[in-house]
Short mmCIF file of C-alpha atoms in Angstrom, two decimals:
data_model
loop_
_atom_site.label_atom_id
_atom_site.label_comp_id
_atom_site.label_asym_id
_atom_site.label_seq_id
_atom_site.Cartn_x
_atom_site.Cartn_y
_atom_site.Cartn_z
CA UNK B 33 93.34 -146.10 89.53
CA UNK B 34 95.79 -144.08 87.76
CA UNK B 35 98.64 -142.16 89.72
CA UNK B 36 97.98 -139.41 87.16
CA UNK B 37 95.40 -137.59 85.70
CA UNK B 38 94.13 -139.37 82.95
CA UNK B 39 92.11 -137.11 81.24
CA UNK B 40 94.32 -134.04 81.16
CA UNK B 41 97.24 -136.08 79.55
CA UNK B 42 94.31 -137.65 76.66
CA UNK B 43 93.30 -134.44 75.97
CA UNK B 44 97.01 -132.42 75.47
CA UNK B 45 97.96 -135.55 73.84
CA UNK B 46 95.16 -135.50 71.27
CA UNK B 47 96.89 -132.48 70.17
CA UNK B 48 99.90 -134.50 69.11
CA UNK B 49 98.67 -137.98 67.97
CA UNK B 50 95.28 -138.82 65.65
CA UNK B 51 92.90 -140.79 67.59
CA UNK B 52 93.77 -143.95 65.88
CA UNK B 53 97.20 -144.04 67.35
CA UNK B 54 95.98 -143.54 71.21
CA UNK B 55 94.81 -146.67 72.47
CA UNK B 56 92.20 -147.36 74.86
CA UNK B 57 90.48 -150.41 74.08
CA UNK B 58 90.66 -152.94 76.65
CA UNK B 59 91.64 -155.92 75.11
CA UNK B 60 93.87 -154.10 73.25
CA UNK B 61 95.80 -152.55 76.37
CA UNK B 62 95.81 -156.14 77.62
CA UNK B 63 97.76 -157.08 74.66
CA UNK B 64 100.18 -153.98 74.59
CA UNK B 65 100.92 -154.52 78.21
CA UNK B 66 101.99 -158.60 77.92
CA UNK B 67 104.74 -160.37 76.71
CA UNK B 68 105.64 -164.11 77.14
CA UNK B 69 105.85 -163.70 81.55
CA UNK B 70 103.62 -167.05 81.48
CA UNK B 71 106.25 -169.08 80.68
CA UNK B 72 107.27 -168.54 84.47
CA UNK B 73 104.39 -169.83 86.81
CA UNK B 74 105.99 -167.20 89.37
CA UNK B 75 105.57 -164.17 86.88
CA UNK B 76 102.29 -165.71 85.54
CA UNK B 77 100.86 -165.02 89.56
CA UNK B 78 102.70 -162.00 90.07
CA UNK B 79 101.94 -160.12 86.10
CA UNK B 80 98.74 -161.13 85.18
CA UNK B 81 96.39 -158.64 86.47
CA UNK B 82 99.12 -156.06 85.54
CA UNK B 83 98.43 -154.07 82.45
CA UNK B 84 98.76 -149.63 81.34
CA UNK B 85 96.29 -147.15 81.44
CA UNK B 86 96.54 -146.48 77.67
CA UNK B 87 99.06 -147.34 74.98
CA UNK B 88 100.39 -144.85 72.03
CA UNK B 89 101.17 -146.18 68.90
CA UNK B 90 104.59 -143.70 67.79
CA UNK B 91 106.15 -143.40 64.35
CA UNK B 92 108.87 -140.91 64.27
CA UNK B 93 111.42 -139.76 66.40
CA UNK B 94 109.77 -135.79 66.64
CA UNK B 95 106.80 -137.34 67.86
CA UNK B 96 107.84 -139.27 70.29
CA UNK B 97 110.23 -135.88 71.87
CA UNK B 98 106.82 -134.42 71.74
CA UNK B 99 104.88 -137.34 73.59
CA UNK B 100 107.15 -137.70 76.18
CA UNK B 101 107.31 -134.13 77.02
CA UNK B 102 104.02 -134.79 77.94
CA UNK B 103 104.10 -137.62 79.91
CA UNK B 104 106.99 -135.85 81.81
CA UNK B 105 105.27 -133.27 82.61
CA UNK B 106 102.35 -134.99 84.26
CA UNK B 107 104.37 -137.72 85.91
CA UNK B 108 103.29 -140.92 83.69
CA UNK B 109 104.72 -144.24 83.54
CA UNK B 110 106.40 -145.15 80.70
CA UNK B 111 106.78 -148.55 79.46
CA UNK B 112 108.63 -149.55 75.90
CA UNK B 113 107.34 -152.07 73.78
CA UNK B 114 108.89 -153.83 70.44
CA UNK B 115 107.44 -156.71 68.86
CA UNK B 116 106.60 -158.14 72.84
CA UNK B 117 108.43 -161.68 72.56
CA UNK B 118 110.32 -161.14 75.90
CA UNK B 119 110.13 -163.83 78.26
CA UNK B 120 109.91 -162.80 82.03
CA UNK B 121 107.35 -158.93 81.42
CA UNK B 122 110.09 -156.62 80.70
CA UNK B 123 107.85 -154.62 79.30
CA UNK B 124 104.80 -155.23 81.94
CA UNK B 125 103.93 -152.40 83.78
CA UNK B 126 104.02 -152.66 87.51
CA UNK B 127 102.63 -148.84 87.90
CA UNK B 128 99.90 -148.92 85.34
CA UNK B 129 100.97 -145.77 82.80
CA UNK B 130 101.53 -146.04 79.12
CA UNK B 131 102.80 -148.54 76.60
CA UNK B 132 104.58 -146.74 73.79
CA UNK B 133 104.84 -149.13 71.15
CA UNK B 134 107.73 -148.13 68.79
CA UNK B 135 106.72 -150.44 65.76
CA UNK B 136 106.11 -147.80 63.53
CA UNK B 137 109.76 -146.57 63.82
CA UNK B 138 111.12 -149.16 61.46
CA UNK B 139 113.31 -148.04 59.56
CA UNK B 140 116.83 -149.55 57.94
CA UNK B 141 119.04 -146.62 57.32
CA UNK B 142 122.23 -148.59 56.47
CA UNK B 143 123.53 -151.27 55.65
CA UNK B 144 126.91 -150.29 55.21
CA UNK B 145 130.65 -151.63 55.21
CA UNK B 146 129.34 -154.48 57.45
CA UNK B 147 127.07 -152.47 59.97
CA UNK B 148 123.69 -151.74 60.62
CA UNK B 149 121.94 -148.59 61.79
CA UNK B 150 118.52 -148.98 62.22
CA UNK B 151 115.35 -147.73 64.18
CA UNK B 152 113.81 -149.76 67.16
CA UNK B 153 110.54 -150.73 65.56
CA UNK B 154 111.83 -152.72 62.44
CA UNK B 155 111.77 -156.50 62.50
CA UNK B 156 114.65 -158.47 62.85
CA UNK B 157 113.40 -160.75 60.21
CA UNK B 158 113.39 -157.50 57.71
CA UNK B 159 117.13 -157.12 58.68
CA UNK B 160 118.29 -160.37 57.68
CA UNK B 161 116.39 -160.05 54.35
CA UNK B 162 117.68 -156.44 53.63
CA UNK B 163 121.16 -157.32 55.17
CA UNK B 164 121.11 -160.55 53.03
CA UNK B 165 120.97 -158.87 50.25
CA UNK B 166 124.11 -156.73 50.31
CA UNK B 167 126.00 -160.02 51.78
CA UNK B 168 125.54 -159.61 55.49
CA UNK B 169 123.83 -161.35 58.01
CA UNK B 170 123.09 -160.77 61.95
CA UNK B 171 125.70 -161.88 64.46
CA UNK B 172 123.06 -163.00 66.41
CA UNK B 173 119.22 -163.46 66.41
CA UNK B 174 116.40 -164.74 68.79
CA UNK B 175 114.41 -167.70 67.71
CA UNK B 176 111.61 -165.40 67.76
CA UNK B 177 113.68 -163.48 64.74
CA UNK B 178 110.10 -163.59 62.41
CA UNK B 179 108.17 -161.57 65.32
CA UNK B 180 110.94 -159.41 67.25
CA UNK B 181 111.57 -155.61 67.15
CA UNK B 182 115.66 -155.03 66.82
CA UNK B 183 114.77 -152.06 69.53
CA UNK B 184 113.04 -155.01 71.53
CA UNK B 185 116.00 -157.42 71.09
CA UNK B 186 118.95 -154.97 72.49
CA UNK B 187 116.39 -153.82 75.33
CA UNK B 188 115.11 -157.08 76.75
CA UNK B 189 117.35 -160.02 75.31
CA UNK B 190 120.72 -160.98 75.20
CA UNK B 191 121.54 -163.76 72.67
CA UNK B 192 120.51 -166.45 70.53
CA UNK B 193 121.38 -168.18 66.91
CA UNK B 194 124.33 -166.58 65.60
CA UNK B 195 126.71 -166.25 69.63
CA UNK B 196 128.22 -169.72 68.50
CA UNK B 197 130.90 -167.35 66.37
CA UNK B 198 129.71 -163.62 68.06
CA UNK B 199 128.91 -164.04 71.28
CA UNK B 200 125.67 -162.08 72.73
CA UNK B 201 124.80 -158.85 71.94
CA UNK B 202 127.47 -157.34 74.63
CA UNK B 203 130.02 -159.27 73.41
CA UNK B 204 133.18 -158.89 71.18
CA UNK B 205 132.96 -155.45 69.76
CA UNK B 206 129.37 -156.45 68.14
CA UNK B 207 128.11 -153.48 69.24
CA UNK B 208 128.74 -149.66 67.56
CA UNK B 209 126.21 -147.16 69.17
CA UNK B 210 122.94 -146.84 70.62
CA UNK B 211 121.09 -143.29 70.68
CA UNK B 212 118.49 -142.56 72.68
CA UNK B 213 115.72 -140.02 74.03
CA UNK B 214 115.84 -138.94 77.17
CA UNK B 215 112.84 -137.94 79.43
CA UNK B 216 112.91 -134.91 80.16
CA UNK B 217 110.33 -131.61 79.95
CA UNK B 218 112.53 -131.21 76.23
CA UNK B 219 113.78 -134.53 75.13
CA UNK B 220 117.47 -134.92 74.06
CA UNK B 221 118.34 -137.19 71.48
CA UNK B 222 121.89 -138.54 72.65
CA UNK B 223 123.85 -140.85 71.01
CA UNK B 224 126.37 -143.24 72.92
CA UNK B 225 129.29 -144.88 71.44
CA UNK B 226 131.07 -147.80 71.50
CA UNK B 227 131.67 -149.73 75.36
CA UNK B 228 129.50 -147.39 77.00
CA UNK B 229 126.33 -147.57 74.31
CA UNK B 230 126.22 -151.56 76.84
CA UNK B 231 124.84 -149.67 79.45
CA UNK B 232 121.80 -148.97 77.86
CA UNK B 233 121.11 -152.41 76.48
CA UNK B 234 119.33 -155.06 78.00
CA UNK B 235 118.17 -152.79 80.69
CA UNK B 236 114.66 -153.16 79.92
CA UNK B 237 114.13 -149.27 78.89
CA UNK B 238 114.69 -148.58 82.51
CA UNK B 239 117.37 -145.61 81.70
CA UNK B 240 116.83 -144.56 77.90
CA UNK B 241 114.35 -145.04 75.01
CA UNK B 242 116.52 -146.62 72.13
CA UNK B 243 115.73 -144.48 68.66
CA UNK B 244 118.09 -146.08 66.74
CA UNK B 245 121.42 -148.44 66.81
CA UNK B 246 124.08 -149.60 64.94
CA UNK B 247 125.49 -153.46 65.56
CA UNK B 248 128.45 -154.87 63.16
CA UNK B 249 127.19 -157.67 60.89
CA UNK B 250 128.63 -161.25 60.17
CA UNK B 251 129.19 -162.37 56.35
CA UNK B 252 126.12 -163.81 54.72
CA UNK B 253 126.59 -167.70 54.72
CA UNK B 254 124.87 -170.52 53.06
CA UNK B 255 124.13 -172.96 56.39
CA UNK B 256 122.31 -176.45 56.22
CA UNK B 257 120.38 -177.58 59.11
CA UNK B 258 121.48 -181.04 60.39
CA UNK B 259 120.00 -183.24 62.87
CA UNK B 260 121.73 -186.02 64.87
CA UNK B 261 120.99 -187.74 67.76
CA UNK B 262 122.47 -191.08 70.08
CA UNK B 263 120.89 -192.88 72.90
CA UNK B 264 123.95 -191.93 75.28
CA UNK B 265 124.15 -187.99 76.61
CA UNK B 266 127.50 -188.09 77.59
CA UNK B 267 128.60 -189.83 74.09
CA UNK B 268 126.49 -187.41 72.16
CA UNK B 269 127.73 -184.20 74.51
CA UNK B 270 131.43 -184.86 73.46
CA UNK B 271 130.48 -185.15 70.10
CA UNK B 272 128.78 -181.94 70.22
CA UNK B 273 131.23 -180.39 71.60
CA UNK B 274 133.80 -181.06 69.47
CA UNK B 275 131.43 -179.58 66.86
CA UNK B 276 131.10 -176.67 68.97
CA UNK B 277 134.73 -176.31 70.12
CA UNK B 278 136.41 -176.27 66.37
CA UNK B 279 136.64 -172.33 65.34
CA UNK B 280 137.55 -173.75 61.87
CA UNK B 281 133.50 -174.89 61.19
CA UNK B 282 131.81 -172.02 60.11
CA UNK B 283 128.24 -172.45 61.76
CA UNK B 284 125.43 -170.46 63.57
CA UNK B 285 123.75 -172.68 65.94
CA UNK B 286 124.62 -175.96 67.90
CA UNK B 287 122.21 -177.04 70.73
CA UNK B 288 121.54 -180.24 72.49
CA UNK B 289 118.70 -181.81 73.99
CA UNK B 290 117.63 -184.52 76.15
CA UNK B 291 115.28 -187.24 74.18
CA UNK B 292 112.20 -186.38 76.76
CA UNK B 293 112.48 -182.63 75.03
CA UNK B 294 112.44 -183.66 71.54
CA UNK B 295 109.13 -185.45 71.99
CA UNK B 296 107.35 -182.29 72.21
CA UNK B 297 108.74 -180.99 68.93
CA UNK B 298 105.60 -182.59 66.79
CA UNK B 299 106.76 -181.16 63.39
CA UNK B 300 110.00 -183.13 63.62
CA UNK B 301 109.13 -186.23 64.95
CA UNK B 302 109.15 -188.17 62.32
CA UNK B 303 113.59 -187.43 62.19
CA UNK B 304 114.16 -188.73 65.91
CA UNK B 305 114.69 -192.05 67.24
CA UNK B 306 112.48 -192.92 70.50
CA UNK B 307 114.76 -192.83 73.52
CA UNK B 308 117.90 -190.27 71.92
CA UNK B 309 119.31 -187.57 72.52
CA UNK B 310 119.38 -184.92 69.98
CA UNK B 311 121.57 -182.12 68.81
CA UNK B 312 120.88 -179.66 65.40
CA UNK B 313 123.44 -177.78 64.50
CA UNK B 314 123.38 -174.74 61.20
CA UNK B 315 126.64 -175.52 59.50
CA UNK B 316 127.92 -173.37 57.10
CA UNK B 317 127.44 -175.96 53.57
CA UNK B 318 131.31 -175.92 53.00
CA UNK B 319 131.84 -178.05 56.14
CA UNK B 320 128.96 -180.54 56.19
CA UNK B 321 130.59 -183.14 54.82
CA UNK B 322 133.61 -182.80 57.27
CA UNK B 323 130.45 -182.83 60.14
CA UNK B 324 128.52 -185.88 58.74
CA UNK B 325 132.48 -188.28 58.76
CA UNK B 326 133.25 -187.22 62.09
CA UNK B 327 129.50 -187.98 63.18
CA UNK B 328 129.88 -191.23 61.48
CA UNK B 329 133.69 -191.81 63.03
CA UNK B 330 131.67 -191.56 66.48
CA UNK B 331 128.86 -193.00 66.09
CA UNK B 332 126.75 -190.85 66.19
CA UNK B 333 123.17 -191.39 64.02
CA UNK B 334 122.64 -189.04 61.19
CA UNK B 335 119.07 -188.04 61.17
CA UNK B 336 118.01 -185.29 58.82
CA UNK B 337 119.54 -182.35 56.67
CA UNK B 338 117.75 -179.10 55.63
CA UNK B 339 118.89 -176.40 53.11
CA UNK B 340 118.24 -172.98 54.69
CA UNK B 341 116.81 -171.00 51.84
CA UNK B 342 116.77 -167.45 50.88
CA UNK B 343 114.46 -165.57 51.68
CA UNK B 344 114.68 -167.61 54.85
CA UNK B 345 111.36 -170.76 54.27
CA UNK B 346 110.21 -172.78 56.74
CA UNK B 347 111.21 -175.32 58.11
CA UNK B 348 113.32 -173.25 60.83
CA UNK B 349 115.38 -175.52 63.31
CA UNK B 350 115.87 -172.30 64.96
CA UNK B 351 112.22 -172.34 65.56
CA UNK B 352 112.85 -174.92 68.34
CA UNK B 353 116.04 -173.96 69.61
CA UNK B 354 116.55 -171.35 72.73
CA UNK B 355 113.36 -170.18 74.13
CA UNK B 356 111.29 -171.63 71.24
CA UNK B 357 112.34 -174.86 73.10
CA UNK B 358 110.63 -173.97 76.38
CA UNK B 359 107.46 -172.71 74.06
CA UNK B 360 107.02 -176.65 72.91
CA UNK B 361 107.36 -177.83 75.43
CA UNK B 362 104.80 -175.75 77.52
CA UNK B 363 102.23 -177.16 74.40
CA UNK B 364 102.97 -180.70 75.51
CA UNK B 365 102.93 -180.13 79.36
CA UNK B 366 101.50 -176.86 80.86
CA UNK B 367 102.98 -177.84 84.52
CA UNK B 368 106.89 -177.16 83.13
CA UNK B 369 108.97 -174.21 83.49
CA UNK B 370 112.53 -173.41 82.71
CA UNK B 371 115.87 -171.52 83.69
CA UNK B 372 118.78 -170.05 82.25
CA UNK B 373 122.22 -171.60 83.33
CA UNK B 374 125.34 -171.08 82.67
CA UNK B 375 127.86 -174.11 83.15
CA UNK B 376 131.19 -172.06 83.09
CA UNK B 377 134.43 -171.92 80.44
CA UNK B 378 135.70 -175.20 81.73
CA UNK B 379 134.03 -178.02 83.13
CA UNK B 380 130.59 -177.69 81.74
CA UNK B 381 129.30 -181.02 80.94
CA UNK B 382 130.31 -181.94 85.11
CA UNK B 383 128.02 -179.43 86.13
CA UNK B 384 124.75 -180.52 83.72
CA UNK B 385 125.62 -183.93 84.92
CA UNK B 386 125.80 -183.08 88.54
CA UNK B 387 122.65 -181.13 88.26
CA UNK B 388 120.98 -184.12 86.16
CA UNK B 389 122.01 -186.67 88.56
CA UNK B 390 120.52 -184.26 91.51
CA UNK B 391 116.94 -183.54 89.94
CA UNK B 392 116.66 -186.50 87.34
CA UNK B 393 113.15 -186.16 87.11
CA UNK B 394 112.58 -182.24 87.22
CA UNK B 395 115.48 -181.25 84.99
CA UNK B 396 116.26 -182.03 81.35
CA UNK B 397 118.33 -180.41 79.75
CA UNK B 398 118.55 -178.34 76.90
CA UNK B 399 122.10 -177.10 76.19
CA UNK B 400 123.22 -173.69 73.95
CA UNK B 401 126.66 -173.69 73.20
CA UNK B 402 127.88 -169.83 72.58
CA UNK B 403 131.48 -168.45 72.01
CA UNK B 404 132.42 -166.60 75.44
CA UNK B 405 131.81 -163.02 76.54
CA UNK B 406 134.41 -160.79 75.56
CA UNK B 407 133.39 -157.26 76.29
CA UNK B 408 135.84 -156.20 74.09
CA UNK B 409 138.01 -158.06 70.74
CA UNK B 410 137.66 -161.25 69.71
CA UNK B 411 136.20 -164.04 71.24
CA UNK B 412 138.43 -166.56 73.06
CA UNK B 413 136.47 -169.89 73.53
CA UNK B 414 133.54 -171.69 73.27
CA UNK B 415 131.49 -172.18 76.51
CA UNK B 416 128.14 -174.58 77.36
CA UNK B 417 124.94 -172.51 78.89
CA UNK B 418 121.45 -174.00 78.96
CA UNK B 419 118.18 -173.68 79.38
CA UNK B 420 116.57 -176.66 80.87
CA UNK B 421 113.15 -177.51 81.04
CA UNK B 422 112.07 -177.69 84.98
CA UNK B 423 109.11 -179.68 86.27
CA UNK B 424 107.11 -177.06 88.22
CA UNK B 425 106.12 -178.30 91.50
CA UNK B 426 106.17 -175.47 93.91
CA UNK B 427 108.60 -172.22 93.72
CA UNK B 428 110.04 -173.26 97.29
CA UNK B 429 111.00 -176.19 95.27
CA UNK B 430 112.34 -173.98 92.03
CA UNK B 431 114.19 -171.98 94.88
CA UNK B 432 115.85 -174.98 95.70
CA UNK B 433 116.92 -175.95 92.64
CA UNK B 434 118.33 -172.89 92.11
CA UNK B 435 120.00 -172.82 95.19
CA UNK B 436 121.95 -175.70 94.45
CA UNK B 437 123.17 -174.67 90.69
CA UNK B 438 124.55 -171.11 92.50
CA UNK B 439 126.16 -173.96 95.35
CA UNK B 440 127.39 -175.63 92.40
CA UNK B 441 129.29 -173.26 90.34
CA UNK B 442 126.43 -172.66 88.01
CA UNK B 443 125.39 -169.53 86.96
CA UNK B 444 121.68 -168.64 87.09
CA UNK B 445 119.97 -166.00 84.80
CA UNK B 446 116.77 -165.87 86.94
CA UNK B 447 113.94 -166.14 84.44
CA UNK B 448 111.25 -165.88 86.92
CA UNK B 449 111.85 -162.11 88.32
CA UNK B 450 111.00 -159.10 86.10
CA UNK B 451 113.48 -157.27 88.59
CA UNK B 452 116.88 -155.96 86.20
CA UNK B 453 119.02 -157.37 89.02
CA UNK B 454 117.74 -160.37 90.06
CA UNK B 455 117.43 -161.28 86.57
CA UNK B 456 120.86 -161.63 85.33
CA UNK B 457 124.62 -160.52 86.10
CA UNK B 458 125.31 -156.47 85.78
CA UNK B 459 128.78 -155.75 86.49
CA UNK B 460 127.99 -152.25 85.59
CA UNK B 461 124.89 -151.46 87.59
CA UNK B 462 126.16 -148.80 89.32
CA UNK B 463 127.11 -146.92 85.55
CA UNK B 464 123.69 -147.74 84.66
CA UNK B 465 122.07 -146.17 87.31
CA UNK B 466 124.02 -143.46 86.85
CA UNK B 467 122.68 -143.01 82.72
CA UNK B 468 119.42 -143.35 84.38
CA UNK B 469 119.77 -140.19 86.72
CA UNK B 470 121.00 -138.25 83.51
CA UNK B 471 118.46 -139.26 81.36
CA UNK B 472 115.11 -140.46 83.24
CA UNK B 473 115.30 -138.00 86.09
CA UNK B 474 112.39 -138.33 87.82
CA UNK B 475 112.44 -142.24 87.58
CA UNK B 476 109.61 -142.64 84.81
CA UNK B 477 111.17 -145.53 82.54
CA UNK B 478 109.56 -149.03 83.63
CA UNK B 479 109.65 -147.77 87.39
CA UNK B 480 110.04 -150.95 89.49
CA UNK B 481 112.26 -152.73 87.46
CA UNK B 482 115.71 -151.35 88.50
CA UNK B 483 114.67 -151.65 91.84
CA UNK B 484 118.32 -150.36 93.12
CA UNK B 485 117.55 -147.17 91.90
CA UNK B 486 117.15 -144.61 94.57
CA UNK B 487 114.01 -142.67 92.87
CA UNK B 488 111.00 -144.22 92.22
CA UNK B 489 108.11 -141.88 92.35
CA UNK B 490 105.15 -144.54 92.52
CA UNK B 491 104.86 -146.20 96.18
CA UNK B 492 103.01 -149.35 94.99
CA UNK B 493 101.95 -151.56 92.31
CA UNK B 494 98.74 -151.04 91.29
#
């Protein structure tokens, strides 16, 4: 049952939105309410039967001040959604409530003097074609990029294609401004700049609904995609590495797998030998000669090469890189899971061997190499993370695995919690918690999921 009356807030709200835009449907909700949680047997048992009590579909900035003045005043829920390609039900309500899908607020405003301001709803995809055309490009996407919300991106993820050179989102000055609405009985649009706009990202909407951002952009670049592989990890690692490690190739992506993934990618098959190891790399085109000697110098096999049109055309690489890897992999073998590592600044390829060599047949490895954080100027080195495909036994057993990469040195991005600070590492929690008391007073935004915070008005999940 609802914690709130229902009926009341359909009827005042049917003052505000048509009928079209309030939905009630039941397979619809179910759809609203999900994003990719499956890929985590833990959040697949713990989400599933979770879902709101009605979703609104919002398209401007006035109405959505008006909506939530609503759903302030009778106490609702409130749950954000994008384009609903998170991974561990960011967006899945734990209190029932509403889904506010911001979609419809998709609009580019500039793309200007190498930044972007733009509203939550637009797709990231549209950015890199508008961007594109006045010579910019994304410091970094997801490998969802075709289906993701920008809004949806800075709320729930943290990185992808593009953090070789940029970092993450929160790293190296790639950020401008975020501005939000507040909930409140009258809704204040405040804008946050610079450092302090990182508090409200990746917070899963838990202390501010994002209206609109502005993120520096990267120089449009002509990349090829390259494939290589070699039957020895370690040999192939170095290699990699050395790809990775040299600031003076201009690229966008370098990732490595272990053969067992690649077998799952069925499109691309046909480029791998049976038994290697594979890395792809996006190379700007300048350097791929330079990349294809020094792959040759060490032996390494030469496997396939791509031109990466525009307007972007399949074939993507990127389409099986980050958590696109996980998603073929699932396909092949439903009893797999994954995590999110990361191996340190120094000494990375020790710790994916030591974890190998501990769990050799429940962890392969899939390795993203990204430059390192910087919260602020320019990045300073290029560091190894990864997320490895697990074999899913029991979560005692994915506790213990876990518990030996935090033994070990290794950094673990919990992908199987839906909890902000069991998910990840928040130096600033206590300024976040601290936006959240300005601007979601009475604990509305995704209540459950900063569970830290000292005011949550629902008692239990429903």
């Amino acid at each position: 049952m609802p914690v709130f009356d229902l009926s009341s807030v359909l009827e005042v709200l049917g003052t505000v939105l048509p009928e079209e835009r309030i939905i009630l449907r039941e397979g619809s909700l179910e759809k609203l309410s999900k994003d990719f949680y499956w890929y985590s047997p833990v959040l697949k048992r713990q989400l599933e039967d979770k879902k709101a009590d009605f979703g609104l579909m919002i398209e401007t900035r006035e109405e959505l001040q008006k909506v939530i003045s609503i759903l302030f005043e009778y106490q609702v829920p409130i749950q954000i959604r994008g384009g609903g390609t998170g991974n561990y039900g960011q967006l899945i309500p734990l209190y029932g409530g509403v889904i506010l899908d911001l979609s419809g607020m998709d609009a580019i405003h500039s793309v200007e003097e190498g930044v972007l301001r733009a509203e939550p709803g637009v797709r990231i995809a549209t950015i890199e074609l508008e961007a594109g055309k006045a010579g910019y490009e994304m410091r970094c996407i997801p490998s969802t990029w075709v289906k993701s919300s920008f809004g949806g991106f800075l709320a729930g993820g943290s990185g992808g294609i593009g953090s070789i050179t940029y970092g993450g989102i929160a790293s190296n000055d790639n950020m401008v401004s975020a501005t939000i609405c507040t909930v409140e009985a009258e809704p204040k649009i405040v804008k946050i700049e610079g450092p302090d706009c990182l508090r409200v990202l990746h917070t899963y909407g838990t202390n501010g609904i994002l209206v609109e951002a502005e993120m520096k952009l990267g120089v449009k670049r002509k990349y090829e995609q390259l494939i290589f592989s070699h039957a020895d990890w370690s040999t192939l690692f170095d290699w990699t590495n050395s790809i990775a490690q040299d600031r003076s190739i201009l690229k966008r992506l370098v990732t490595q797998f272990d053969g067992d993934i690649v077998d799952a990618f069925k499109p691309l098959r046909r480029y791998f030998t049976e038994g290697e190891h594979v890395t792809f790399l996006l190379i700007d085109e300048a350097f791929v000669e330079g990349v294809l000697a020094s792959a040759e110098e060490a032996g390494i096999r030469f496997c396939h090469q791509m031109p990466l049109n525009f307007p972007p055309k399949p074939p993507y690489l990127t389409d099986y890189t980050w958590n696109h890897t996980t998603l073929w992999a699932l396909k092949k073998d439903p009893n797999i899971t994954y995590l999110q590592l990361g191996f340190g600044p120094t000494g990375f390829k020790e710790r994916a061997q030591l974890l190998k060599d501990a769990f050799p047949d429940e962890i392969f490895h899939h390795l993203e190499f990204t430059a390192n954080h910087e919260p602020e100027g320019e990045a300073t080195g290029i560091s190894c993370g990864g997320l490895p495909i697990v074999k899913f036994t029991t979560e005692e057993r994915l506790n213990e695995i876990i518990s030996f990469c935090w033994d070990n040195g290794i950094f673990v991005a919990n992908p199987h919690t839906c909890i902000l600070e069991e998910g990840g590492r928040h130096d600033d929690l206590d300024e976040k918690r601290r936006l959240k008391s300005l601007y979601d007073p009475k604990g509305l935004l995704n209540p459950g999921k900063m569970k830290t915070y000292e005011s949550n008005p629902f008692t239990a999940p429903v």
